[in-house]
PDB file of C-alpha atoms and ligand atoms in Angstrom:
ATOM      1  CA  MET X   1     135.803 112.559 136.089  1.00  0.00           C
ATOM      2  CA  PRO X   2     138.068 115.600 136.852  1.00  0.00           C
ATOM      3  CA  ARG X   3     140.723 113.685 138.773  1.00  0.00           C
ATOM      4  CA  ILE X   4     143.893 115.065 140.300  1.00  0.00           C
ATOM      5  CA  GLU X   5     146.669 113.346 142.201  1.00  0.00           C
ATOM      6  CA  VAL X   6     148.261 115.236 145.087  1.00  0.00           C
ATOM      7  CA  PRO X   7     151.629 114.341 146.660  1.00  0.00           C
ATOM      8  CA  ALA X   8     150.965 113.838 150.377  1.00  0.00           C
ATOM      9  CA  VAL X   9     151.938 111.838 153.429  1.00  0.00           C
ATOM     10  CA  PRO X  10     151.519 109.019 154.161  1.00  0.00           C
ATOM     11  CA  GLU X  11     150.963 108.562 150.413  1.00  0.00           C
ATOM     12  CA  PRO X  12     149.662 110.462 147.374  1.00  0.00           C
ATOM     13  CA  ILE X  13     145.902 110.957 147.268  1.00  0.00           C
ATOM     14  CA  ALA X  14     143.704 110.961 144.157  1.00  0.00           C
ATOM     15  CA  LEU X  15     140.752 113.363 144.269  1.00  0.00           C
ATOM     16  CA  ASP X  16     137.737 113.809 142.036  1.00  0.00           C
ATOM     17  CA  THR X  17     137.498 117.599 142.154  1.00  0.00           C
ATOM     18  CA  ALA X  18     133.724 117.470 141.591  1.00  0.00           C
ATOM     19  CA  ARG X  19     133.450 115.551 144.880  1.00  0.00           C
ATOM     20  CA  THR X  20     135.946 117.607 146.852  1.00  0.00           C
ATOM     21  CA  ALA X  21     135.296 120.690 148.987  1.00  0.00           C
ATOM     22  CA  VAL X  22     137.709 123.141 150.562  1.00  0.00           C
ATOM     23  CA  VAL X  23     136.742 123.923 154.153  1.00  0.00           C
ATOM     24  CA  ILE X  24     138.403 127.031 155.606  1.00  0.00           C
ATOM     25  CA  ILE X  25     138.139 126.896 159.379  1.00  0.00           C
ATOM     26  CA  ASP X  26     137.639 130.015 161.506  1.00  0.00           C
ATOM     27  CA  MET X  27     139.892 132.529 159.722  1.00  0.00           C
ATOM     28  CA  GLN X  28     138.185 135.213 161.822  1.00  0.00           C
ATOM     29  CA  ARG X  29     139.452 138.481 163.244  1.00  0.00           C
ATOM     30  CA  ASP X  30     138.679 137.071 166.692  1.00  0.00           C
ATOM     31  CA  PHE X  31     141.519 134.590 166.236  1.00  0.00           C
ATOM     32  CA  LEU X  32     143.904 136.479 163.949  1.00  0.00           C
ATOM     33  CA  GLU X  33     143.811 140.081 165.104  1.00  0.00           C
ATOM     34  CA  PRO X  34     144.706 141.867 168.358  1.00  0.00           C
ATOM     35  CA  GLY X  35     141.806 142.488 170.721  1.00  0.00           C
ATOM     36  CA  GLY X  36     139.859 139.320 169.877  1.00  0.00           C
ATOM     37  CA  PHE X  37     139.179 135.970 171.523  1.00  0.00           C
ATOM     38  CA  GLY X  38     142.622 134.499 170.792  1.00  0.00           C
ATOM     39  CA  ALA X  39     144.403 137.524 172.248  1.00  0.00           C
ATOM     40  CA  SER X  40     142.103 137.500 175.293  1.00  0.00           C
ATOM     41  CA  LEU X  41     143.428 134.027 176.107  1.00  0.00           C
ATOM     42  CA  GLY X  42     146.985 135.377 176.197  1.00  0.00           C
ATOM     43  CA  ASN X  43     148.058 134.196 172.733  1.00  0.00           C
ATOM     44  CA  ASP X  44     150.416 135.879 170.261  1.00  0.00           C
ATOM     45  CA  VAL X  45     147.904 136.208 167.416  1.00  0.00           C
ATOM     46  CA  SER X  46     150.583 137.229 164.885  1.00  0.00           C
ATOM     47  CA  LEU X  47     151.572 133.543 164.717  1.00  0.00           C
ATOM     48  CA  LEU X  48     148.372 132.760 162.808  1.00  0.00           C
ATOM     49  CA  ARG X  49     148.946 135.245 160.005  1.00  0.00           C
ATOM     50  CA  LYS X  50     151.428 132.952 158.253  1.00  0.00           C
ATOM     51  CA  ALA X  51     148.496 130.807 157.083  1.00  0.00           C
ATOM     52  CA  VAL X  52     146.692 133.697 155.342  1.00  0.00           C
ATOM     53  CA  ALA X  53     148.782 133.937 152.147  1.00  0.00           C
ATOM     54  CA  PRO X  54     148.844 130.159 151.485  1.00  0.00           C
ATOM     55  CA  CYS X  55     145.074 129.972 152.147  1.00  0.00           C
ATOM     56  CA  ARG X  56     144.495 132.876 149.758  1.00  0.00           C
ATOM     57  CA  ALA X  57     146.530 131.202 147.005  1.00  0.00           C
ATOM     58  CA  LEU X  58     144.766 127.888 147.577  1.00  0.00           C
ATOM     59  CA  LEU X  59     141.351 129.555 147.509  1.00  0.00           C
ATOM     60  CA  ALA X  60     142.138 131.131 144.139  1.00  0.00           C
ATOM     61  CA  ALA X  61     143.252 127.786 142.684  1.00  0.00           C
ATOM     62  CA  ALA X  62     140.266 125.936 144.152  1.00  0.00           C
ATOM     63  CA  ARG X  63     137.782 128.507 142.844  1.00  0.00           C
ATOM     64  CA  ALA X  64     139.406 128.392 139.396  1.00  0.00           C
ATOM     65  CA  ALA X  65     139.158 124.589 139.380  1.00  0.00           C
ATOM     66  CA  GLY X  66     135.472 124.773 140.346  1.00  0.00           C
ATOM     67  CA  LEU X  67     135.695 123.211 143.801  1.00  0.00           C
ATOM     68  CA  LEU X  68     133.042 123.890 146.401  1.00  0.00           C
ATOM     69  CA  VAL X  69     134.447 126.304 149.008  1.00  0.00           C
ATOM     70  CA  ILE X  70     132.977 126.411 152.507  1.00  0.00           C
ATOM     71  CA  HIS X  71     133.923 128.776 155.333  1.00  0.00           C
ATOM     72  CA  THR X  72     133.330 128.333 159.057  1.00  0.00           C
ATOM     73  CA  ARG X  73     133.137 130.793 161.933  1.00  0.00           C
ATOM     74  CA  GLU X  74     133.230 129.889 165.610  1.00  0.00           C
ATOM     75  CA  GLY X  75     130.877 132.018 167.686  1.00  0.00           C
ATOM     76  CA  HIS X  76     127.713 132.373 169.666  1.00  0.00           C
ATOM     77  CA  ARG X  77     124.290 133.943 169.635  1.00  0.00           C
ATOM     78  CA  PRO X  78     124.182 137.459 171.130  1.00  0.00           C
ATOM     79  CA  ASP X  79     122.229 136.135 174.138  1.00  0.00           C
ATOM     80  CA  LEU X  80     124.941 133.441 174.602  1.00  0.00           C
ATOM     81  CA  SER X  81     122.208 130.797 174.927  1.00  0.00           C
ATOM     82  CA  ASP X  82     124.344 128.408 172.853  1.00  0.00           C
ATOM     83  CA  ALA X  83     127.566 129.086 174.792  1.00  0.00           C
ATOM     84  CA  PRO X  84     128.230 126.439 177.431  1.00  0.00           C
ATOM     85  CA  PRO X  85     129.006 128.020 180.823  1.00  0.00           C
ATOM     86  CA  ALA X  86     132.051 125.751 181.009  1.00  0.00           C
ATOM     87  CA  LYS X  87     133.388 127.331 177.786  1.00  0.00           C
ATOM     88  CA  ILE X  88     132.779 130.893 178.968  1.00  0.00           C
ATOM     89  CA  ALA X  89     134.424 130.227 182.317  1.00  0.00           C
ATOM     90  CA  ARG X  90     137.501 128.401 181.026  1.00  0.00           C
ATOM     91  CA  GLY X  91     140.975 129.897 181.083  1.00  0.00           C
ATOM     92  CA  ALA X  92     141.999 133.232 182.512  1.00  0.00           C
ATOM     93  CA  PRO X  93     141.034 135.579 179.699  1.00  0.00           C
ATOM     94  CA  SER X  94     141.260 139.347 179.966  1.00  0.00           C
ATOM     95  CA  LEU X  95     137.906 139.433 178.160  1.00  0.00           C
ATOM     96  CA  ARG X  96     135.410 136.589 178.264  1.00  0.00           C
ATOM     97  CA  ILE X  97     133.052 135.431 175.498  1.00  0.00           C
ATOM     98  CA  GLY X  98     130.331 138.077 175.209  1.00  0.00           C
ATOM     99  CA  ASP X  99     132.390 140.884 176.766  1.00  0.00           C
ATOM    100  CA  LEU X 100     132.854 144.099 174.776  1.00  0.00           C
ATOM    101  CA  GLY X 101     136.299 144.364 173.169  1.00  0.00           C
ATOM    102  CA  PRO X 102     137.799 146.647 170.518  1.00  0.00           C
ATOM    103  CA  MET X 103     136.213 144.579 167.699  1.00  0.00           C
ATOM    104  CA  GLY X 104     132.826 144.253 169.382  1.00  0.00           C
ATOM    105  CA  ARG X 105     131.620 141.523 171.713  1.00  0.00           C
ATOM    106  CA  ILE X 106     134.073 138.640 171.919  1.00  0.00           C
ATOM    107  CA  LEU X 107     133.130 135.603 169.787  1.00  0.00           C
ATOM    108  CA  VAL X 108     129.568 136.818 169.210  1.00  0.00           C
ATOM    109  CA  ARG X 109     127.886 136.460 165.814  1.00  0.00           C
ATOM    110  CA  GLY X 110     127.383 139.706 163.906  1.00  0.00           C
ATOM    111  CA  GLU X 111     130.297 141.494 165.568  1.00  0.00           C
ATOM    112  CA  VAL X 112     133.293 142.775 163.571  1.00  0.00           C
ATOM    113  CA  GLY X 113     135.652 140.419 165.404  1.00  0.00           C
ATOM    114  CA  HIS X 114     133.516 137.403 164.583  1.00  0.00           C
ATOM    115  CA  ASP X 115     133.790 137.881 160.834  1.00  0.00           C
ATOM    116  CA  ILE X 116     136.336 136.465 158.419  1.00  0.00           C
ATOM    117  CA  VAL X 117     139.487 138.459 157.596  1.00  0.00           C
ATOM    118  CA  ASP X 118     139.282 140.553 154.414  1.00  0.00           C
ATOM    119  CA  GLU X 119     141.934 138.553 152.522  1.00  0.00           C
ATOM    120  CA  LEU X 120     139.900 135.332 152.753  1.00  0.00           C
ATOM    121  CA  TYR X 121     136.384 136.737 152.605  1.00  0.00           C
ATOM    122  CA  PRO X 122     133.734 134.400 151.121  1.00  0.00           C
ATOM    123  CA  GLU X 123     132.746 135.042 147.525  1.00  0.00           C
ATOM    124  CA  GLY X 124     129.391 134.614 145.791  1.00  0.00           C
ATOM    125  CA  ASP X 125     127.240 131.856 147.250  1.00  0.00           C
ATOM    126  CA  GLU X 126     130.010 130.043 149.146  1.00  0.00           C
ATOM    127  CA  PRO X 127     128.395 128.581 152.274  1.00  0.00           C
ATOM    128  CA  VAL X 128     129.407 130.022 155.639  1.00  0.00           C
ATOM    129  CA  ILE X 129     128.873 127.671 158.581  1.00  0.00           C
ATOM    130  CA  ASP X 130     128.370 129.314 161.968  1.00  0.00           C
ATOM    131  CA  LYS X 131     129.424 126.811 164.588  1.00  0.00           C
ATOM    132  CA  PRO X 132     129.196 127.088 168.373  1.00  0.00           C
ATOM    133  CA  GLY X 133     131.881 124.464 169.000  1.00  0.00           C
ATOM    134  CA  LYS X 134     135.334 123.496 167.857  1.00  0.00           C
ATOM    135  CA  GLY X 135     134.213 120.924 165.279  1.00  0.00           C
ATOM    136  CA  ALA X 136     132.427 122.151 162.138  1.00  0.00           C
ATOM    137  CA  PHE X 137     129.917 119.286 162.153  1.00  0.00           C
ATOM    138  CA  TRP X 138     128.535 119.568 165.666  1.00  0.00           C
ATOM    139  CA  ALA X 139     125.310 121.627 165.863  1.00  0.00           C
ATOM    140  CA  THR X 140     125.599 122.759 162.211  1.00  0.00           C
ATOM    141  CA  ASP X 141     124.183 121.782 158.809  1.00  0.00           C
ATOM    142  CA  LEU X 142     127.633 121.093 157.304  1.00  0.00           C
ATOM    143  CA  HIS X 143     127.006 117.356 156.930  1.00  0.00           C
ATOM    144  CA  SER X 144     123.771 117.936 154.999  1.00  0.00           C
ATOM    145  CA  ILE X 145     125.440 120.468 152.701  1.00  0.00           C
ATOM    146  CA  LEU X 146     128.268 118.035 151.898  1.00  0.00           C
ATOM    147  CA  VAL X 147     125.991 115.040 151.353  1.00  0.00           C
ATOM    148  CA  ASN X 148     123.610 117.041 149.162  1.00  0.00           C
ATOM    149  CA  ARG X 149     126.551 118.091 146.960  1.00  0.00           C
ATOM    150  CA  TYR X 150     127.900 114.486 146.777  1.00  0.00           C
ATOM    151  CA  ILE X 151     131.138 115.563 148.461  1.00  0.00           C
ATOM    152  CA  GLU X 152     133.478 112.733 149.496  1.00  0.00           C
ATOM    153  CA  ASN X 153     136.759 114.557 150.140  1.00  0.00           C
ATOM    154  CA  LEU X 154     137.599 117.601 152.226  1.00  0.00           C
ATOM    155  CA  ILE X 155     140.619 119.863 151.966  1.00  0.00           C
ATOM    156  CA  VAL X 156     140.738 121.332 155.471  1.00  0.00           C
ATOM    157  CA  CYS X 157     142.617 124.593 156.197  1.00  0.00           C
ATOM    158  CA  GLY X 158     142.497 127.274 158.867  1.00  0.00           C
ATOM    159  CA  VAL X 159     143.074 127.819 162.548  1.00  0.00           C
ATOM    160  CA  THR X 160     144.012 126.534 164.897  1.00  0.00           C
ATOM    161  CA  THR X 161     145.677 123.330 163.766  1.00  0.00           C
ATOM    162  CA  GLU X 162     145.269 121.319 166.939  1.00  0.00           C
ATOM    163  CA  VAL X 163     141.895 122.735 167.995  1.00  0.00           C
ATOM    164  CA  CYS X 164     139.223 123.493 165.385  1.00  0.00           C
ATOM    165  CA  VAL X 165     141.049 122.074 162.360  1.00  0.00           C
ATOM    166  CA  HIS X 166     141.839 118.846 164.206  1.00  0.00           C
ATOM    167  CA  THR X 167     138.381 118.491 165.708  1.00  0.00           C
ATOM    168  CA  THR X 168     136.792 118.997 162.284  1.00  0.00           C
ATOM    169  CA  VAL X 169     139.123 116.501 160.609  1.00  0.00           C
ATOM    170  CA  ARG X 170     138.321 113.940 163.288  1.00  0.00           C
ATOM    171  CA  GLU X 171     134.585 114.529 162.947  1.00  0.00           C
ATOM    172  CA  ALA X 172     134.833 114.298 159.149  1.00  0.00           C
ATOM    173  CA  ASN X 173     136.957 111.148 159.264  1.00  0.00           C
ATOM    174  CA  ASP X 174     134.388 109.430 161.477  1.00  0.00           C
ATOM    175  CA  ARG X 175     131.667 110.415 158.984  1.00  0.00           C
ATOM    176  CA  GLY X 176     133.555 108.763 156.115  1.00  0.00           C
ATOM    177  CA  PHE X 177     135.075 111.808 154.407  1.00  0.00           C
ATOM    178  CA  ARG X 178     138.677 111.620 153.224  1.00  0.00           C
ATOM    179  CA  CYS X 179     140.533 114.647 154.604  1.00  0.00           C
ATOM    180  CA  LEU X 180     143.589 116.297 153.073  1.00  0.00           C
ATOM    181  CA  VAL X 181     145.287 118.993 155.151  1.00  0.00           C
ATOM    182  CA  PRO X 182     147.744 121.433 153.531  1.00  0.00           C
ATOM    183  CA  GLY X 183     149.911 122.111 156.558  1.00  0.00           C
ATOM    184  CA  ASP X 184     151.031 125.635 155.646  1.00  0.00           C
ATOM    185  CA  CYS X 185     147.367 126.655 155.277  1.00  0.00           C
ATOM    186  CA  CYS X 186     146.951 125.961 159.003  1.00  0.00           C
ATOM    187  CA  ALA X 187     148.529 127.629 162.029  1.00  0.00           C
ATOM    188  CA  SER X 188     148.582 127.498 165.797  1.00  0.00           C
ATOM    189  CA  TYR X 189     149.436 129.830 168.664  1.00  0.00           C
ATOM    190  CA  ILE X 190     151.658 126.958 169.856  1.00  0.00           C
ATOM    191  CA  PRO X 191     153.999 125.999 166.983  1.00  0.00           C
ATOM    192  CA  GLU X 192     154.942 122.604 168.424  1.00  0.00           C
ATOM    193  CA  PHE X 193     151.236 121.696 168.583  1.00  0.00           C
ATOM    194  CA  HIS X 194     150.900 122.665 164.907  1.00  0.00           C
ATOM    195  CA  GLU X 195     153.705 120.297 163.944  1.00  0.00           C
ATOM    196  CA  THR X 196     152.496 117.499 166.183  1.00  0.00           C
ATOM    197  CA  GLY X 197     148.895 118.003 165.083  1.00  0.00           C
ATOM    198  CA  LEU X 198     149.858 117.518 161.447  1.00  0.00           C
ATOM    199  CA  ARG X 199     151.926 114.447 162.292  1.00  0.00           C
ATOM    200  CA  MET X 200     149.000 112.970 164.202  1.00  0.00           C
ATOM    201  CA  ILE X 201     146.747 113.259 161.142  1.00  0.00           C
ATOM    202  CA  ALA X 202     149.091 111.352 158.838  1.00  0.00           C
ATOM    203  CA  ALA X 203     150.511 108.886 161.392  1.00  0.00           C
ATOM    204  CA  GLN X 204     149.634 105.189 161.433  1.00  0.00           C
ATOM    205  CA  GLY X 205     149.021 105.082 157.689  1.00  0.00           C
ATOM    206  CA  GLY X 206     146.890 108.235 157.752  1.00  0.00           C
ATOM    207  CA  ILE X 207     144.711 107.532 160.746  1.00  0.00           C
ATOM    208  CA  PHE X 208     142.776 110.811 160.327  1.00  0.00           C
ATOM    209  CA  GLY X 209     143.805 111.741 156.782  1.00  0.00           C
ATOM    210  CA  TRP X 210     146.555 113.016 154.521  1.00  0.00           C
ATOM    211  CA  VAL X 211     148.926 115.993 154.889  1.00  0.00           C
ATOM    212  CA  THR X 212     150.379 118.017 152.021  1.00  0.00           C
ATOM    213  CA  ASP X 213     151.415 121.640 151.379  1.00  0.00           C
ATOM    214  CA  SER X 214     149.783 124.421 149.410  1.00  0.00           C
ATOM    215  CA  ALA X 215     152.368 124.397 146.581  1.00  0.00           C
ATOM    216  CA  ALA X 216     151.804 120.720 145.795  1.00  0.00           C
ATOM    217  CA  LEU X 217     148.037 121.051 146.061  1.00  0.00           C
ATOM    218  CA  ILE X 218     147.858 124.218 143.933  1.00  0.00           C
ATOM    219  CA  ALA X 219     150.046 122.613 141.247  1.00  0.00           C
ATOM    220  CA  ALA X 220     147.653 119.663 141.122  1.00  0.00           C
ATOM    221  CA  LEU X 221     144.588 121.926 141.018  1.00  0.00           C
ATOM    222  CA  ASP X 222     146.102 124.048 138.265  1.00  0.00           C
ATOM    223  CA  SER X 223     146.414 120.905 136.146  1.00  0.00           C
ATOM    224  CA  ALA X 224     142.803 119.853 136.767  1.00  0.00           C
ATOM    225  CA  PRO X 225     140.445 119.758 133.796  1.00  0.00           C
ATOM    226  CA  LEU X 226     137.729 122.362 134.300  1.00  0.00           C
ATOM    227  CA  ARG X 227     134.550 120.796 135.578  1.00  0.00           C
ATOM    228  CA  ALA X 228     132.422 122.169 132.728  1.00  0.00           C
ATOM    229  CA  ALA X 229     134.857 120.746 130.176  1.00  0.00           C
ATOM    230  CA  ALA X 230     135.228 117.367 131.909  1.00  0.00           C
TER     231      ALA X 230
HETATM  232  C1  C5J V 301     140.058 127.893 169.324  1.00  0.00           C
HETATM  233  C2  C5J V 301     139.759 127.470 166.979  1.00  0.00           C
HETATM  234  N1  C5J V 301     141.370 127.667 169.265  1.00  0.00           N
HETATM  235  N2  C5J V 301     139.144 127.972 165.898  1.00  0.00           N
HETATM  236  N3  C5J V 301     139.299 127.866 168.203  1.00  0.00           N
HETATM  237  O1  C5J V 301     139.543 128.159 170.374  1.00  0.00           O
HETATM  238  O2  C5J V 301     140.690 126.700 166.867  1.00  0.00           O
END
């Protein structure tokens, strides 16, 4: 069994890398670049860029160690039939979901803004989950993909910490997956929510999961026996 041990709070976590997937949440232009959904809500999107380099380094280590890598994208069908009116109407955005912005229609599948940033683009046959909601399990086939690959542990990264990362971790925790979150691979438009979101995951003995950082996780992955040789 290719087993690694990762320093984390509230305590170190042992992972069988053959049963562990990295899930990169919503690292899309719509959230990270000017002119997208995040900017339309009045956010400073530059705050999210700090997660890109750690995610990129983690992706390289995870791919080298043979872990399953899964990407998600939040967005809607072009006819918006899967976009709840309450979601479209919420907030005071300069552009609403479906409106035409500089990167195409806001949060609509197939548009430039909806896709993943170049630095973290999926490779090979890595699954990409298109999700209409904040959580990656709701209205998607993520659960089937994980069960069919005998995955028990998720390393969850991406944006934003307290919204789609948190919702996904909560959904995964309720489905019995052990979740490890490298905090510097996540980011929020609201830094205090990022910090509090991470603390909430690890609080009460790890009520939703474990929190670590990319350096500790990459060091553990780099020491992992390759799956083929295990
Ligand atoms: C948000 C997300 N913040 N990916 N989506 O609306 O966290």
